[in-house]
Structures are given as structure tokens and as C-alpha cells.
Amino acid sequence: MLRSLVGSEMCIRDSFKTQDEPAYCGLGTLAMALNTLAVDPGRVWKGVWRWYHEDMLDCCKPLDNVKQDGIPFDAWLCLARCNGATVAAKHASESSEDEFREVVRTVASCNQVVLTVSYSRKTMNQTGDGHFSPIGGYNAARDMVLIMDVARFKHPPHWVPLCKMFESMTLLDPSVAKDRGYAVLSSGQCCNSIGFSISQVTGSFSKFVEYFSCKLEPMMESVQDASQLPWHICFNLPASVASFVVTFHDLNSKGSMFASEDDCFEAELKRDLAQTRQAIMEQLQEHPLYRAIEAKVTPTAPLPVAIQNGMLMILGAGHLNLLPSAVHELLAPLLRWQDTQDPLHGDLQTLLTQLESLAELRAAMSPAGGNESTCCSEPPAPIQ
């Protein structure tokens, strides 16, 4: 009568944790799912352990904001994709109770996925409102699901009728005026970033979109030599955008709770990482866009960003099709990245996947948000 989900009630139990902050239910649920699926975070937590912790999950919404307000369902989906999960998700309004039941039954027969839900506690006569948790079991005879509640200080794992679970997802999240939903997570493409990544803590994706969509065309009027355009783009980066791309040094300096590679990696592994990063840097320096920026750098006009970081942002803006057509036409020969080789190619794929996730989140949130103002309409789909 009892079916365990993800063939893994045991696996989830092994990774089961209590959320670290009152508003970290979404982050606790995602960390638990990623650890259950054995997704490699590509960096250490403490000691030598490569293990997801809530404070690593800062790609799509700054942690200080999550600590204060929690995280809406669409931002949570962005975060899951940014961190290496393949996600199949639906808002309640896009689904039905019968479809959700079929998803539950399907997941119950698969040992490679985790089912998570974003719901309101109100329909279950529990205190509070919005919440996230994984689903850990299904009782077909009674049509009930087992909520592996990450707020264990409030509730232990408990059974609820499936119909009540689905109803709880239909209630609107007042912060975004949208309903909630469910997501099936599986281990996706490796999300390891060896050389660089993005940061929503020190940078803003909205500002990134605004700068590359709206500020470059007027800039062209003052650029007499087209070959200087990449340098001008980097030179005029606002501080909020200049810090959007972070290097591996930044990724390993996220606060006292994260271990330094120097403290925990064996000498051989540290040597291999250093060699790989050196190879990435050399490949970046060989790229025509890097050379175009470097050629115009002078001691009297230093850039507000490292050349490689500026180059990566320009490549990302080109990939998301943010650049005005006139700018894209001029830079087109410099924007190719598909023919790069590993290890650079893998890091570029990771970076562009993160940017795509943020673009999807921005598109999903804009109709309800109403406070995302730029001079341009929503950007088109990424260039494939």
C-alpha cells in the first residue's frame, strides 16, 4: 500500500535536514534534493566535503533577501537549474489534481528523481503560509502523500491527502501574485564551475540586462573606432554590473563557514585545479574578444573589471541576445564561443546556463512583478 518516492525514502532520509533559517524552507528543500541526487556542487562546504548547504544557493536571489522574505516558486526553479538539476515543473494552474497524482505515481516507480512541492500551509490548518518540502512517500490505497517537512521544529514528516496537497498549491503567493506548484528534479548537467560563475549577491541581473540592452546604442555615437567598442563596453560598466561575474577566488571566499581550498584539498588536487585554471585563463587570453579589449587598455584609463570578466559578460549578453542589433553586428566575429575547447568550454556552458535560468526567471516574474523597468522589452530567447 505504501510506495516510497524516488525509490528513495531512505535516500531522502539520509539527506534529511532542518532548514537553517525560518525563511529557508526553499533553500533547505533544494539542498536536500541536490544532496539526495548526489549533484556535485563543485566546491567544498567544510573540511573536504563537497556537500550542498543553503548558504551556497545564491544564484537567483540574494541570500539576505531570502532570509527576510523567502523565495517564490519561479525563483526556486531558477536556483535548482543554476545548481545542476534538470527540472520538470508546473504551477498548479498549469496542471490538475489528476495530473499531479500521475506524477506522484510515476515518481514512486523511479529511483533517480525527487519530487518537491511549493504550497500554502493554510489549507492544512497549520500556522504560517508559504512553504517548500520534498514528498517522501505515497499511500495509493488512501491516496495520501508524505511531506518530508524541512521545518522539523514545527512538524515531523506527516501524511496529507493528495487532494489537499494539490489544493494547497493553488493558493496565490502574495509576494508575486502567482500560484505555487510542484517540481520533479533529477541530476542534470554537471554544474561545476572551475574558473568563474555569476553572483546575485554582488551584482544584479536586472542591471546587467538594462546595461547591455539599453546603454550601448547611445555609447556607439561617441565611439569613432569600432575596434574600441569592446573596451568602451567594459570601461563604462556600472559597479553593480562589474561585479556580476565572479572568479574562483570569489567562489572560495564566501564567508567563514566555507572552507578554503588551501585548507582542505590534497596537494595533488590543488595542483590539478591550479593547472586547469591556468589553462582556462590561457584560453581566455587567446580569445579574439579578450584580445580586442586588451589592445585598448592603457595605464591612464584602467577598467573597472578584469578583462576576462568583462569579456565573459559581453559573451553572455550576446548569448542572451541582449545586444542592440547594430552592436551585435559589429561584435559578431568576436562573440563565438561554441568552438572553444575544454576546460574553458565547460565553464562557459555553466555560465551561460546560469544566465539562461535568470532570464527565464525574469520573464516569469515580470508580468506580476511590475517593478522591473528597463528601456527595452523583454529580451528574446538565447541564441543557440
PDB file of C-alpha atoms in Angstrom, residues 26-27 30-31 33-35 37-43 51-61 63 71 75-87 185-193 197-198 200 251 254 258 350-351 353-355 357-358:
ATOM      1  CA  GLY A  26      13.039  26.614  -0.137  1.00  0.00           C
ATOM      2  CA  LEU A  27      16.817  26.524   0.234  1.00  0.00           C
ATOM      3  CA  LEU A  30      16.723  22.286  -2.595  1.00  0.00           C
ATOM      4  CA  ALA A  31      19.902  21.438  -0.668  1.00  0.00           C
ATOM      5  CA  ALA A  33      17.164  17.320  -3.062  1.00  0.00           C
ATOM      6  CA  LEU A  34      20.567  18.076  -4.601  1.00  0.00           C
ATOM      7  CA  ASN A  35      22.372  16.036  -1.953  1.00  0.00           C
ATOM      8  CA  LEU A  37      20.608  13.222  -6.158  1.00  0.00           C
ATOM      9  CA  ALA A  38      24.380  13.376  -5.478  1.00  0.00           C
ATOM     10  CA  VAL A  39      24.802  16.539  -7.537  1.00  0.00           C
ATOM     11  CA  ASP A  40      28.368  17.786  -7.127  1.00  0.00           C
ATOM     12  CA  PRO A  41      28.408  21.460  -6.045  1.00  0.00           C
ATOM     13  CA  GLY A  42      31.904  21.837  -7.468  1.00  0.00           C
ATOM     14  CA  ARG A  43      33.193  23.409  -4.267  1.00  0.00           C
ATOM     15  CA  TRP A  51      28.055  18.970   0.008  1.00  0.00           C
ATOM     16  CA  TYR A  52      25.254  21.441  -0.630  1.00  0.00           C
ATOM     17  CA  HIS A  53      24.355  23.861   2.124  1.00  0.00           C
ATOM     18  CA  GLU A  54      21.702  26.593   1.990  1.00  0.00           C
ATOM     19  CA  ASP A  55      24.300  29.371   2.000  1.00  0.00           C
ATOM     20  CA  MET A  56      25.742  28.102  -1.294  1.00  0.00           C
ATOM     21  CA  LEU A  57      22.432  28.724  -3.089  1.00  0.00           C
ATOM     22  CA  ASP A  58      22.696  32.395  -4.018  1.00  0.00           C
ATOM     23  CA  CYS A  59      22.473  32.375  -7.807  1.00  0.00           C
ATOM     24  CA  CYS A  60      18.936  33.674  -8.401  1.00  0.00           C
ATOM     25  CA  LYS A  61      18.131  35.726  -5.296  1.00  0.00           C
ATOM     26  CA  LEU A  63      20.623  35.270   0.486  1.00  0.00           C
ATOM     27  CA  ILE A  71      11.809  32.601  -2.169  1.00  0.00           C
ATOM     28  CA  ALA A  75      12.993  31.821  -8.334  1.00  0.00           C
ATOM     29  CA  TRP A  76      13.365  28.420  -6.686  1.00  0.00           C
ATOM     30  CA  LEU A  77      13.172  26.716 -10.093  1.00  0.00           C
ATOM     31  CA  CYS A  78      15.861  29.088 -11.379  1.00  0.00           C
ATOM     32  CA  LEU A  79      18.029  28.185  -8.402  1.00  0.00           C
ATOM     33  CA  ALA A  80      17.594  24.460  -9.000  1.00  0.00           C
ATOM     34  CA  ARG A  81      18.634  24.766 -12.655  1.00  0.00           C
ATOM     35  CA  CYS A  82      21.582  27.003 -11.774  1.00  0.00           C
ATOM     36  CA  ASN A  83      22.888  24.310  -9.457  1.00  0.00           C
ATOM     37  CA  GLY A  84      22.885  21.375 -11.833  1.00  0.00           C
ATOM     38  CA  ALA A  85      19.390  19.900 -11.559  1.00  0.00           C
ATOM     39  CA  THR A  86      17.187  19.012 -14.506  1.00  0.00           C
ATOM     40  CA  VAL A  87      13.759  20.372 -13.603  1.00  0.00           C
ATOM     41  CA  LEU A 185      14.235  17.123 -10.009  1.00  0.00           C
ATOM     42  CA  SER A 186      16.849  14.826 -11.475  1.00  0.00           C
ATOM     43  CA  SER A 187      20.597  15.106 -11.731  1.00  0.00           C
ATOM     44  CA  GLY A 188      21.385  17.153 -14.818  1.00  0.00           C
ATOM     45  CA  GLN A 189      24.444  18.566 -16.474  1.00  0.00           C
ATOM     46  CA  CYS A 190      27.443  18.969 -14.237  1.00  0.00           C
ATOM     47  CA  CYS A 191      27.278  22.465 -12.780  1.00  0.00           C
ATOM     48  CA  ASN A 192      30.885  22.584 -11.644  1.00  0.00           C
ATOM     49  CA  SER A 193      32.454  25.914 -12.383  1.00  0.00           C
ATOM     50  CA  SER A 197      30.473  31.880 -12.191  1.00  0.00           C
ATOM     51  CA  ILE A 198      27.902  34.607 -11.531  1.00  0.00           C
ATOM     52  CA  GLN A 200      23.407  37.693  -7.456  1.00  0.00           C
ATOM     53  CA  LEU A 251      33.665  31.349  -5.067  1.00  0.00           C
ATOM     54  CA  LYS A 254      32.057  33.191   0.651  1.00  0.00           C
ATOM     55  CA  PHE A 258      33.088  27.766   3.751  1.00  0.00           C
ATOM     56  CA  THR A 350      27.888  26.603 -16.972  1.00  0.00           C
ATOM     57  CA  LEU A 351      27.917  30.395 -17.034  1.00  0.00           C
ATOM     58  CA  THR A 353      23.159  28.068 -18.357  1.00  0.00           C
ATOM     59  CA  GLN A 354      23.036  30.222 -15.227  1.00  0.00           C
ATOM     60  CA  LEU A 355      22.274  33.307 -17.325  1.00  0.00           C
ATOM     61  CA  SER A 357      17.953  30.460 -15.885  1.00  0.00           C
ATOM     62  CA  LEU A 358      17.990  34.064 -14.680  1.00  0.00           C
TER      63      LEU A 358
END
